[in-house]
PDB file of C-alpha atoms in Angstrom:
ATOM      1  CA  MET A   1      65.066 -35.060  43.151  1.00 37.00           C
ATOM      2  CA  THR A   2      62.840 -32.471  41.488  1.00 48.00           C
ATOM      3  CA  ASP A   3      62.115 -29.052  42.893  1.00 60.00           C
ATOM      4  CA  THR A   4      58.545 -30.203  43.666  1.00 67.00           C
ATOM      5  CA  ALA A   5      59.902 -31.944  46.776  1.00 74.00           C
ATOM      6  CA  ASN A   6      60.613 -28.580  48.370  1.00 86.00           C
ATOM      7  CA  ARG A   7      57.395 -26.882  47.369  1.00 94.00           C
ATOM      8  CA  PRO A   8      54.863 -25.949  50.073  1.00 96.00           C
ATOM      9  CA  LYS A   9      52.272 -28.709  50.424  1.00 97.00           C
ATOM     10  CA  VAL A  10      48.703 -27.428  50.119  1.00 98.00           C
ATOM     11  CA  VAL A  11      45.663 -29.627  50.761  1.00 98.00           C
ATOM     12  CA  ILE A  12      42.267 -28.353  49.613  1.00 98.00           C
ATOM     13  CA  ILE A  13      39.114 -30.019  50.940  1.00 97.00           C
ATOM     14  CA  GLY A  14      35.724 -29.548  49.342  1.00 93.00           C
ATOM     15  CA  GLY A  15      33.647 -30.115  46.241  1.00 88.00           C
ATOM     16  CA  GLY A  16      31.390 -28.315  43.817  1.00 85.00           C
ATOM     17  CA  THR A  17      32.129 -25.297  41.646  1.00 87.00           C
ATOM     18  CA  GLY A  18      33.912 -23.301  44.359  1.00 89.00           C
ATOM     19  CA  LEU A  19      36.703 -25.853  44.679  1.00 93.00           C
ATOM     20  CA  SER A  20      37.345 -25.895  40.931  1.00 93.00           C
ATOM     21  CA  VAL A  21      37.437 -22.091  40.763  1.00 92.00           C
ATOM     22  CA  LEU A  22      40.037 -21.941  43.538  1.00 95.00           C
ATOM     23  CA  LEU A  23      42.235 -24.653  41.982  1.00 96.00           C
ATOM     24  CA  ARG A  24      42.443 -22.883  38.629  1.00 94.00           C
ATOM     25  CA  GLY A  25      44.060 -19.920  40.363  1.00 95.00           C
ATOM     26  CA  LEU A  26      46.270 -21.883  42.737  1.00 96.00           C
ATOM     27  CA  LYS A  27      47.803 -24.265  40.188  1.00 95.00           C
ATOM     28  CA  VAL A  28      49.911 -21.500  38.598  1.00 95.00           C
ATOM     29  CA  TYR A  29      51.945 -21.126  41.818  1.00 97.00           C
ATOM     30  CA  PRO A  30      54.910 -23.315  42.803  1.00 97.00           C
ATOM     31  CA  VAL A  31      52.964 -25.396  45.325  1.00 97.00           C
ATOM     32  CA  ASP A  32      52.317 -29.116  45.727  1.00 97.00           C
ATOM     33  CA  ILE A  33      48.510 -29.369  45.488  1.00 98.00           C
ATOM     34  CA  THR A  34      46.308 -32.197  46.715  1.00 98.00           C
ATOM     35  CA  ALA A  35      42.528 -31.885  46.381  1.00 97.00           C
ATOM     36  CA  ILE A  36      40.367 -34.091  48.621  1.00 97.00           C
ATOM     37  CA  VAL A  37      36.959 -34.298  46.982  1.00 96.00           C
ATOM     38  CA  THR A  38      33.555 -35.357  48.281  1.00 94.00           C
ATOM     39  CA  VAL A  39      31.910 -38.586  47.092  1.00 94.00           C
ATOM     40  CA  ALA A  40      28.464 -37.836  48.520  1.00 93.00           C
ATOM     41  CA  ASP A  41      26.907 -36.412  45.334  1.00 92.00           C
ATOM     42  CA  ASP A  42      23.736 -38.240  44.297  1.00 91.00           C
ATOM     43  CA  GLY A  43      22.175 -35.917  41.738  1.00 89.00           C
ATOM     44  CA  GLY A  44      22.304 -35.555  37.952  1.00 91.00           C
ATOM     45  CA  SER A  45      24.705 -37.580  35.818  1.00 93.00           C
ATOM     46  CA  SER A  46      26.811 -38.534  38.852  1.00 93.00           C
ATOM     47  CA  GLY A  47      23.792 -39.893  40.700  1.00 92.00           C
ATOM     48  CA  ARG A  48      22.660 -41.963  37.712  1.00 94.00           C
ATOM     49  CA  LEU A  49      26.101 -43.535  37.254  1.00 94.00           C
ATOM     50  CA  ARG A  50      26.404 -44.099  40.979  1.00 93.00           C
ATOM     51  CA  ASP A  51      23.078 -45.962  41.089  1.00 92.00           C
ATOM     52  CA  GLU A  52      23.418 -47.912  37.825  1.00 92.00           C
ATOM     53  CA  LEU A  53      27.096 -48.925  38.061  1.00 93.00           C
ATOM     54  CA  LYS A  54      27.551 -48.935  41.858  1.00 92.00           C
ATOM     55  CA  ILE A  55      30.575 -46.611  41.687  1.00 93.00           C
ATOM     56  CA  PRO A  56      31.391 -43.411  43.585  1.00 94.00           C
ATOM     57  CA  PRO A  57      29.874 -40.336  41.914  1.00 94.00           C
ATOM     58  CA  PRO A  58      32.401 -38.933  39.423  1.00 95.00           C
ATOM     59  CA  GLY A  59      31.088 -35.379  38.874  1.00 93.00           C
ATOM     60  CA  ASP A  60      32.997 -33.386  41.497  1.00 94.00           C
ATOM     61  CA  ILE A  61      36.163 -35.383  40.774  1.00 96.00           C
ATOM     62  CA  ARG A  62      35.742 -34.673  37.053  1.00 95.00           C
ATOM     63  CA  ASN A  63      35.515 -30.920  37.641  1.00 95.00           C
ATOM     64  CA  VAL A  64      38.625 -30.944  39.818  1.00 96.00           C
ATOM     65  CA  LEU A  65      40.603 -32.980  37.277  1.00 96.00           C
ATOM     66  CA  ALA A  66      39.600 -30.484  34.595  1.00 95.00           C
ATOM     67  CA  ALA A  67      40.544 -27.520  36.788  1.00 95.00           C
ATOM     68  CA  LEU A  68      44.014 -28.935  37.501  1.00 96.00           C
ATOM     69  CA  SER A  69      44.625 -30.280  34.003  1.00 95.00           C
ATOM     70  CA  ASP A  70      47.362 -28.967  31.745  1.00 93.00           C
ATOM     71  CA  VAL A  71      46.095 -29.950  28.300  1.00 92.00           C
ATOM     72  CA  GLU A  72      44.877 -28.225  25.167  1.00 89.00           C
ATOM     73  CA  PRO A  73      41.595 -26.346  25.785  1.00 88.00           C
ATOM     74  CA  LEU A  74      39.835 -28.592  23.258  1.00 91.00           C
ATOM     75  CA  VAL A  75      40.762 -31.701  25.267  1.00 90.00           C
ATOM     76  CA  GLU A  76      39.400 -30.127  28.447  1.00 90.00           C
ATOM     77  CA  ASP A  77      36.234 -29.081  26.588  1.00 91.00           C
ATOM     78  CA  LEU A  78      35.867 -32.667  25.377  1.00 91.00           C
ATOM     79  CA  PHE A  79      36.269 -34.036  28.916  1.00 92.00           C
ATOM     80  CA  GLN A  80      33.674 -31.565  30.218  1.00 92.00           C
ATOM     81  CA  HIS A  81      31.246 -31.993  27.288  1.00 93.00           C
ATOM     82  CA  ARG A  82      27.677 -32.712  28.378  1.00 93.00           C
ATOM     83  CA  PHE A  83      25.327 -34.486  25.996  1.00 93.00           C
ATOM     84  CA  ASN A  84      21.957 -32.863  25.329  1.00 90.00           C
ATOM     85  CA  LYS A  85      20.603 -35.479  22.896  1.00 83.00           C
ATOM     86  CA  GLY A  86      20.009 -39.212  23.087  1.00 76.00           C
ATOM     87  CA  ASN A  87      17.672 -40.861  25.568  1.00 79.00           C
ATOM     88  CA  SER A  88      20.372 -42.584  27.610  1.00 85.00           C
ATOM     89  CA  LEU A  89      23.138 -40.018  27.076  1.00 88.00           C
ATOM     90  CA  THR A  90      21.212 -36.819  27.797  1.00 91.00           C
ATOM     91  CA  GLY A  91      22.608 -35.073  30.866  1.00 91.00           C
ATOM     92  CA  HIS A  92      25.788 -37.161  31.069  1.00 94.00           C
ATOM     93  CA  SER A  93      29.175 -35.514  30.690  1.00 93.00           C
ATOM     94  CA  LEU A  94      31.819 -37.367  28.713  1.00 95.00           C
ATOM     95  CA  GLY A  95      34.277 -37.085  31.611  1.00 95.00           C
ATOM     96  CA  ASN A  96      31.850 -38.853  33.953  1.00 95.00           C
ATOM     97  CA  LEU A  97      31.453 -41.684  31.437  1.00 96.00           C
ATOM     98  CA  ILE A  98      35.226 -41.978  30.965  1.00 96.00           C
ATOM     99  CA  LEU A  99      35.773 -42.166  34.742  1.00 97.00           C
ATOM    100  CA  ALA A 100      33.033 -44.803  34.986  1.00 96.00           C
ATOM    101  CA  ALA A 101      34.640 -46.819  32.176  1.00 96.00           C
ATOM    102  CA  MET A 102      38.090 -46.493  33.743  1.00 95.00           C
ATOM    103  CA  THR A 103      36.672 -47.702  37.077  1.00 96.00           C
ATOM    104  CA  ASN A 104      35.297 -50.785  35.303  1.00 94.00           C
ATOM    105  CA  ILE A 105      38.631 -51.404  33.571  1.00 93.00           C
ATOM    106  CA  THR A 106      40.813 -50.978  36.670  1.00 92.00           C
ATOM    107  CA  GLY A 107      38.245 -52.326  39.127  1.00 91.00           C
ATOM    108  CA  ASP A 108      38.885 -49.415  41.477  1.00 94.00           C
ATOM    109  CA  PHE A 109      37.650 -45.802  41.491  1.00 96.00           C
ATOM    110  CA  PHE A 110      40.844 -44.340  42.975  1.00 96.00           C
ATOM    111  CA  HIS A 111      42.972 -46.108  40.345  1.00 96.00           C
ATOM    112  CA  ALA A 112      40.653 -44.690  37.675  1.00 96.00           C
ATOM    113  CA  VAL A 113      41.165 -41.169  39.034  1.00 97.00           C
ATOM    114  CA  ARG A 114      44.922 -41.691  39.170  1.00 96.00           C
ATOM    115  CA  GLU A 115      45.079 -42.913  35.562  1.00 95.00           C
ATOM    116  CA  MET A 116      42.909 -40.036  34.323  1.00 95.00           C
ATOM    117  CA  SER A 117      45.208 -37.629  36.162  1.00 96.00           C
ATOM    118  CA  LYS A 118      48.052 -38.890  33.975  1.00 96.00           C
ATOM    119  CA  VAL A 119      46.011 -38.590  30.787  1.00 94.00           C
ATOM    120  CA  LEU A 120      45.018 -35.009  31.618  1.00 95.00           C
ATOM    121  CA  ASN A 121      48.495 -34.043  32.860  1.00 96.00           C
ATOM    122  CA  VAL A 122      47.034 -32.903  36.176  1.00 96.00           C
ATOM    123  CA  ARG A 123      49.123 -30.523  38.283  1.00 95.00           C
ATOM    124  CA  GLY A 124      48.890 -32.102  41.702  1.00 96.00           C
ATOM    125  CA  LYS A 125      46.926 -35.002  43.171  1.00 97.00           C
ATOM    126  CA  VAL A 126      43.187 -35.601  43.251  1.00 97.00           C
ATOM    127  CA  LEU A 127      41.925 -37.935  45.984  1.00 97.00           C
ATOM    128  CA  PRO A 128      38.333 -39.012  46.594  1.00 96.00           C
ATOM    129  CA  ALA A 129      37.450 -38.613  50.288  1.00 96.00           C
ATOM    130  CA  ALA A 130      36.636 -42.336  50.250  1.00 94.00           C
ATOM    131  CA  ASN A 131      37.023 -45.071  47.651  1.00 93.00           C
ATOM    132  CA  ARG A 132      33.303 -45.839  47.749  1.00 92.00           C
ATOM    133  CA  SER A 133      30.021 -43.978  47.648  1.00 90.00           C
ATOM    134  CA  VAL A 134      28.695 -42.499  50.863  1.00 94.00           C
ATOM    135  CA  VAL A 135      25.228 -41.212  51.688  1.00 96.00           C
ATOM    136  CA  LEU A 136      24.862 -37.813  53.324  1.00 97.00           C
ATOM    137  CA  HIS A 137      22.008 -37.388  55.829  1.00 97.00           C
ATOM    138  CA  ALA A 138      20.789 -34.266  57.575  1.00 98.00           C
ATOM    139  CA  GLU A 139      19.003 -34.117  60.902  1.00 98.00           C
ATOM    140  CA  MET A 140      16.747 -31.079  60.892  1.00 97.00           C
ATOM    141  CA  GLU A 141      15.952 -28.940  63.909  1.00 96.00           C
ATOM    142  CA  ASP A 142      12.530 -30.601  64.166  1.00 96.00           C
ATOM    143  CA  GLY A 143      14.200 -34.029  64.404  1.00 97.00           C
ATOM    144  CA  THR A 144      13.329 -35.275  60.912  1.00 97.00           C
ATOM    145  CA  ILE A 145      16.017 -36.905  58.777  1.00 98.00           C
ATOM    146  CA  VAL A 146      16.562 -36.069  55.107  1.00 97.00           C
ATOM    147  CA  SER A 147      18.805 -38.459  53.147  1.00 97.00           C
ATOM    148  CA  GLY A 148      20.689 -37.613  49.965  1.00 95.00           C
ATOM    149  CA  GLU A 149      23.016 -34.696  49.230  1.00 94.00           C
ATOM    150  CA  SER A 150      20.813 -33.406  46.411  1.00 93.00           C
ATOM    151  CA  LYS A 151      17.645 -33.472  48.551  1.00 95.00           C
ATOM    152  CA  ILE A 152      18.966 -31.755  51.690  1.00 96.00           C
ATOM    153  CA  PRO A 153      18.890 -28.143  50.406  1.00 93.00           C
ATOM    154  CA  TYR A 154      15.247 -28.534  49.349  1.00 92.00           C
ATOM    155  CA  SER A 155      13.793 -29.785  52.622  1.00 90.00           C
ATOM    156  CA  GLY A 156      12.548 -26.328  53.618  1.00 89.00           C
ATOM    157  CA  LYS A 157      13.855 -26.894  57.156  1.00 93.00           C
ATOM    158  CA  LYS A 158      16.874 -25.723  59.125  1.00 94.00           C
ATOM    159  CA  ILE A 159      19.770 -28.172  59.405  1.00 97.00           C
ATOM    160  CA  LYS A 160      20.869 -29.205  62.886  1.00 97.00           C
ATOM    161  CA  ARG A 161      23.664 -31.541  61.783  1.00 98.00           C
ATOM    162  CA  VAL A 162      24.780 -33.748  58.914  1.00 98.00           C
ATOM    163  CA  PHE A 163      26.221 -37.265  59.079  1.00 97.00           C
ATOM    164  CA  LEU A 164      27.288 -40.079  56.766  1.00 97.00           C
ATOM    165  CA  SER A 165      26.405 -43.701  56.208  1.00 96.00           C
ATOM    166  CA  PRO A 166      27.725 -46.307  56.328  1.00 93.00           C
ATOM    167  CA  GLU A 167      29.637 -45.662  59.534  1.00 86.00           C
ATOM    168  CA  SER A 168      32.524 -47.932  58.506  1.00 88.00           C
ATOM    169  CA  ILE A 169      34.010 -45.684  55.793  1.00 93.00           C
ATOM    170  CA  GLU A 170      37.756 -45.889  55.373  1.00 92.00           C
ATOM    171  CA  PRO A 171      39.712 -43.024  53.833  1.00 95.00           C
ATOM    172  CA  LEU A 172      42.593 -43.733  51.477  1.00 95.00           C
ATOM    173  CA  GLU A 173      45.963 -44.043  53.202  1.00 96.00           C
ATOM    174  CA  GLU A 174      47.290 -41.383  50.818  1.00 96.00           C
ATOM    175  CA  THR A 175      44.682 -38.938  52.119  1.00 97.00           C
ATOM    176  CA  ILE A 176      45.776 -39.326  55.736  1.00 98.00           C
ATOM    177  CA  GLU A 177      49.423 -38.979  54.740  1.00 98.00           C
ATOM    178  CA  VAL A 178      48.967 -35.748  52.758  1.00 98.00           C
ATOM    179  CA  ILE A 179      47.000 -34.172  55.626  1.00 98.00           C
ATOM    180  CA  ARG A 180      49.787 -35.023  58.062  1.00 98.00           C
ATOM    181  CA  GLN A 181      52.448 -33.577  55.762  1.00 98.00           C
ATOM    182  CA  ALA A 182      50.543 -30.457  54.712  1.00 98.00           C
ATOM    183  CA  ASP A 183      51.842 -26.932  55.258  1.00 98.00           C
ATOM    184  CA  LEU A 184      48.452 -25.379  54.508  1.00 98.00           C
ATOM    185  CA  ILE A 185      44.963 -26.914  54.658  1.00 98.00           C
ATOM    186  CA  LEU A 186      42.180 -25.044  52.865  1.00 98.00           C
ATOM    187  CA  LEU A 187      38.476 -25.613  53.458  1.00 97.00           C
ATOM    188  CA  GLY A 188      36.115 -24.322  50.805  1.00 90.00           C
ATOM    189  CA  PRO A 189      34.825 -22.330  49.171  1.00 93.00           C
ATOM    190  CA  GLY A 190      31.711 -24.402  48.664  1.00 93.00           C
ATOM    191  CA  SER A 191      28.439 -25.510  50.163  1.00 95.00           C
ATOM    192  CA  LEU A 192      29.027 -25.862  53.894  1.00 97.00           C
ATOM    193  CA  TYR A 193      26.865 -28.900  54.622  1.00 97.00           C
ATOM    194  CA  THR A 194      26.922 -30.676  51.250  1.00 95.00           C
ATOM    195  CA  SER A 195      30.447 -30.038  49.885  1.00 95.00           C
ATOM    196  CA  ILE A 196      32.845 -29.367  52.765  1.00 97.00           C
ATOM    197  CA  LEU A 197      31.506 -31.340  55.729  1.00 97.00           C
ATOM    198  CA  PRO A 198      30.979 -34.632  53.813  1.00 96.00           C
ATOM    199  CA  ASN A 199      34.785 -34.825  53.498  1.00 97.00           C
ATOM    200  CA  LEU A 200      35.530 -33.962  57.130  1.00 97.00           C
ATOM    201  CA  LEU A 201      32.925 -36.446  58.379  1.00 97.00           C
ATOM    202  CA  VAL A 202      34.716 -39.398  56.809  1.00 96.00           C
ATOM    203  CA  PRO A 203      36.168 -41.151  59.875  1.00 88.00           C
ATOM    204  CA  LYS A 204      39.831 -40.272  60.422  1.00 95.00           C
ATOM    205  CA  ILE A 205      39.881 -37.389  57.908  1.00 97.00           C
ATOM    206  CA  GLY A 206      38.265 -34.923  60.328  1.00 96.00           C
ATOM    207  CA  ASP A 207      40.421 -36.194  63.198  1.00 97.00           C
ATOM    208  CA  GLU A 208      43.596 -35.803  61.161  1.00 98.00           C
ATOM    209  CA  VAL A 209      42.643 -32.285  60.070  1.00 98.00           C
ATOM    210  CA  CYS A 210      42.033 -31.312  63.702  1.00 97.00           C
ATOM    211  CA  LYS A 211      45.441 -32.691  64.725  1.00 97.00           C
ATOM    212  CA  ALA A 212      47.413 -31.522  61.688  1.00 97.00           C
ATOM    213  CA  LYS A 213      50.314 -29.135  62.212  1.00 96.00           C
ATOM    214  CA  ALA A 214      49.377 -27.202  59.053  1.00 97.00           C
ATOM    215  CA  LYS A 215      47.800 -23.770  59.085  1.00 98.00           C
ATOM    216  CA  LYS A 216      44.059 -24.250  58.469  1.00 98.00           C
ATOM    217  CA  VAL A 217      42.192 -21.641  56.462  1.00 98.00           C
ATOM    218  CA  TYR A 218      38.457 -21.469  55.867  1.00 98.00           C
ATOM    219  CA  ILE A 219      37.544 -19.600  52.677  1.00 98.00           C
ATOM    220  CA  CYS A 220      34.138 -18.248  53.580  1.00 97.00           C
ATOM    221  CA  ASN A 221      31.325 -18.252  51.048  1.00 96.00           C
ATOM    222  CA  VAL A 222      30.364 -14.856  49.658  1.00 96.00           C
ATOM    223  CA  MET A 223      26.632 -15.575  49.612  1.00 97.00           C
ATOM    224  CA  THR A 224      24.358 -17.605  51.882  1.00 97.00           C
ATOM    225  CA  GLN A 225      22.513 -20.615  50.467  1.00 95.00           C
ATOM    226  CA  ALA A 226      18.833 -21.285  50.929  1.00 93.00           C
ATOM    227  CA  GLY A 227      18.280 -24.685  52.509  1.00 93.00           C
ATOM    228  CA  GLU A 228      21.788 -24.731  53.980  1.00 96.00           C
ATOM    229  CA  THR A 229      23.008 -21.434  55.404  1.00 97.00           C
ATOM    230  CA  LEU A 230      20.043 -19.065  55.262  1.00 94.00           C
ATOM    231  CA  ASP A 231      20.908 -15.920  57.273  1.00 95.00           C
ATOM    232  CA  PHE A 232      24.299 -17.369  58.339  1.00 97.00           C
ATOM    233  CA  THR A 233      27.045 -14.912  59.269  1.00 98.00           C
ATOM    234  CA  ALA A 234      30.715 -15.683  58.653  1.00 98.00           C
ATOM    235  CA  SER A 235      31.115 -16.847  62.267  1.00 98.00           C
ATOM    236  CA  ASP A 236      28.066 -19.139  61.949  1.00 98.00           C
ATOM    237  CA  HIS A 237      29.900 -21.038  59.196  1.00 98.00           C
ATOM    238  CA  VAL A 238      32.940 -21.542  61.433  1.00 98.00           C
ATOM    239  CA  LYS A 239      30.837 -22.578  64.430  1.00 98.00           C
ATOM    240  CA  ALA A 240      29.074 -25.250  62.336  1.00 98.00           C
ATOM    241  CA  LEU A 241      32.438 -26.680  61.268  1.00 98.00           C
ATOM    242  CA  ASN A 242      33.753 -26.694  64.845  1.00 97.00           C
ATOM    243  CA  GLU A 243      30.586 -28.304  66.215  1.00 97.00           C
ATOM    244  CA  HIS A 244      30.646 -31.111  63.679  1.00 98.00           C
ATOM    245  CA  MET A 245      34.340 -31.808  64.271  1.00 97.00           C
ATOM    246  CA  LYS A 246      33.995 -31.394  68.056  1.00 95.00           C
ATOM    247  CA  CYS A 247      37.187 -29.336  68.038  1.00 95.00           C
ATOM    248  CA  THR A 248      38.254 -25.760  67.402  1.00 96.00           C
ATOM    249  CA  PHE A 249      40.579 -26.217  64.483  1.00 97.00           C
ATOM    250  CA  ILE A 250      40.423 -23.279  62.040  1.00 98.00           C
ATOM    251  CA  ASP A 251      43.248 -20.744  62.369  1.00 98.00           C
ATOM    252  CA  THR A 252      42.333 -18.216  59.679  1.00 98.00           C
ATOM    253  CA  ILE A 253      39.225 -17.123  57.820  1.00 98.00           C
ATOM    254  CA  LEU A 254      39.301 -15.419  54.423  1.00 98.00           C
ATOM    255  CA  VAL A 255      36.261 -13.200  53.906  1.00 97.00           C
ATOM    256  CA  ASN A 256      35.024 -10.809  51.269  1.00 96.00           C
ATOM    257  CA  ASP A 257      34.681  -7.171  52.344  1.00 94.00           C
ATOM    258  CA  GLU A 258      33.437  -5.766  49.044  1.00 93.00           C
ATOM    259  CA  GLU A 259      29.874  -4.467  48.858  1.00 95.00           C
ATOM    260  CA  ILE A 260      27.841  -6.608  46.461  1.00 96.00           C
ATOM    261  CA  PRO A 261      26.073  -4.497  43.784  1.00 96.00           C
ATOM    262  CA  ASP A 262      22.334  -4.011  44.320  1.00 96.00           C
ATOM    263  CA  MET A 263      21.532  -5.628  40.962  1.00 95.00           C
ATOM    264  CA  MET A 264      23.341  -8.829  42.010  1.00 96.00           C
ATOM    265  CA  LYS A 265      21.704  -8.780  45.446  1.00 96.00           C
ATOM    266  CA  ALA A 266      18.293  -8.584  43.771  1.00 97.00           C
ATOM    267  CA  LEU A 267      19.084 -11.559  41.513  1.00 96.00           C
ATOM    268  CA  TYR A 268      20.266 -13.695  44.418  1.00 96.00           C
ATOM    269  CA  ALA A 269      17.342 -12.607  46.601  1.00 96.00           C
ATOM    270  CA  GLU A 270      15.112 -14.550  44.200  1.00 95.00           C
ATOM    271  CA  GLU A 271      16.928 -17.674  45.473  1.00 93.00           C
ATOM    272  CA  LEU A 272      16.653 -16.504  49.092  1.00 93.00           C
ATOM    273  CA  ALA A 273      20.410 -15.851  49.127  1.00 96.00           C
ATOM    274  CA  LYS A 274      22.165 -12.744  50.382  1.00 96.00           C
ATOM    275  CA  PRO A 275      25.731 -11.616  51.150  1.00 97.00           C
ATOM    276  CA  VAL A 276      27.333 -13.366  54.122  1.00 97.00           C
ATOM    277  CA  TYR A 277      27.618 -10.823  56.927  1.00 96.00           C
ATOM    278  CA  TYR A 278      31.223 -10.355  57.953  1.00 93.00           C
ATOM    279  CA  ASP A 279      30.787 -10.188  61.764  1.00 96.00           C
ATOM    280  CA  ILE A 280      34.320  -9.236  62.727  1.00 95.00           C
ATOM    281  CA  GLU A 281      33.881  -9.171  66.532  1.00 96.00           C
ATOM    282  CA  ALA A 282      32.325 -12.632  66.642  1.00 97.00           C
ATOM    283  CA  LEU A 283      35.167 -13.952  64.460  1.00 97.00           C
ATOM    284  CA  ARG A 284      37.732 -12.415  66.816  1.00 97.00           C
ATOM    285  CA  ASP A 285      35.948 -14.006  69.776  1.00 97.00           C
ATOM    286  CA  LEU A 286      36.536 -17.369  68.067  1.00 97.00           C
ATOM    287  CA  GLY A 287      40.259 -16.631  68.095  1.00 96.00           C
ATOM    288  CA  LEU A 288      40.567 -16.439  64.329  1.00 97.00           C
ATOM    289  CA  GLU A 289      43.061 -14.549  62.239  1.00 97.00           C
ATOM    290  CA  ILE A 290      40.908 -12.567  59.791  1.00 97.00           C
ATOM    291  CA  VAL A 291      42.045 -11.876  56.244  1.00 97.00           C
ATOM    292  CA  HIS A 292      39.611  -9.687  54.349  1.00 96.00           C
ATOM    293  CA  ASP A 293      39.735  -8.202  50.875  1.00 96.00           C
ATOM    294  CA  LYS A 294      37.707  -7.593  47.736  1.00 96.00           C
ATOM    295  CA  ILE A 295      37.716 -11.171  46.502  1.00 96.00           C
ATOM    296  CA  VAL A 296      34.660 -11.506  44.253  1.00 96.00           C
ATOM    297  CA  SER A 297      34.199 -11.572  40.496  1.00 95.00           C
ATOM    298  CA  TYR A 298      31.036 -11.342  38.445  1.00 94.00           C
ATOM    299  CA  GLU A 299      30.423 -13.357  35.306  1.00 89.00           C
ATOM    300  CA  ASN A 300      27.126 -14.018  33.543  1.00 90.00           C
ATOM    301  CA  ASN A 301      25.235 -12.689  36.579  1.00 92.00           C
ATOM    302  CA  VAL A 302      26.944 -15.194  38.873  1.00 94.00           C
ATOM    303  CA  ILE A 303      29.048 -14.261  41.900  1.00 95.00           C
ATOM    304  CA  ARG A 304      32.256 -16.235  42.274  1.00 94.00           C
ATOM    305  CA  HIS A 305      35.450 -15.888  44.246  1.00 95.00           C
ATOM    306  CA  ASP A 306      38.100 -14.063  42.242  1.00 96.00           C
ATOM    307  CA  THR A 307      40.389 -17.032  41.572  1.00 95.00           C
ATOM    308  CA  VAL A 308      43.481 -14.926  40.852  1.00 96.00           C
ATOM    309  CA  LYS A 309      43.163 -12.726  43.923  1.00 97.00           C
ATOM    310  CA  VAL A 310      42.234 -15.533  46.323  1.00 97.00           C
ATOM    311  CA  ALA A 311      45.092 -17.709  45.082  1.00 97.00           C
ATOM    312  CA  LYS A 312      47.607 -14.904  45.658  1.00 97.00           C
ATOM    313  CA  LEU A 313      46.317 -14.221  49.178  1.00 97.00           C
ATOM    314  CA  LEU A 314      46.627 -17.918  50.014  1.00 97.00           C
ATOM    315  CA  TYR A 315      50.074 -18.263  48.491  1.00 97.00           C
ATOM    316  CA  ASP A 316      51.246 -15.249  50.499  1.00 96.00           C
ATOM    317  CA  MET A 317      50.260 -17.114  53.680  1.00 94.00           C
ATOM    318  CA  ILE A 318      52.927 -19.776  53.126  1.00 92.00           C
ATOM    319  CA  THR A 319      55.773 -17.726  51.650  1.00 84.00           C
TER     320      THR A 319
END
């Protein structure tokens, strides 16, 4: 038996860039990582492959595989390469095409992901939230319905709730098992309504997360997002998660307490985004343990979570 059997089991649920950033920091620690990744994406290269080949969208999975891979940088660069020439190839990443080809060869998206994990020497497991495409819908406060993950943030209306179709989505058995065995379940960072909730709304996954014995930590976004969380405080994010799951399930919230530089605020204000207000009293009223620190990094005028610092804070929670 290898020493991995005794490592703390960490399950991370999400999608998008935030999930990949977190995984790059966490994979250096002696933990057993499983990433559960959304299959609701319908934009860009992923959306085209999803529509043309009738497969789950590979983009978020591709980014997670790359983040957890242990290969030469050139191999990762090759996997992540995006074509900018050629009528049919423009906009596609090579990794998306490889996952699509592997799905055709194996006849199953999950098997394709598993085989690519071997090729890329992935540290941990990568599981799609479902082994088929799902469609994300949002009911707005005025009662209108917007369908499609890529369209929801651009509706110009406030989201009341999100839901999936079809209703008869089955999660992988492996997904349920890892949630039940987890020591730590992490939600985020990532878009609240279009990256995190699409995973939890898959029937059984949300229920199992609510019931799981593991400590559940929500890594709060640093900035709000226009079309999703405009003017949201930290506690508003948690309330939205609780309301969708119909249970109070988060134990701990990790929030940034560093003042964002004025120059960065001005850049993000152009996108109607601003720092998430860390409303400590409201968080305490929700019964949450609050972990706060300076957990942001700045690169190419983009605000991200500091992967090294966040990973250490999370690892300290289970050791």
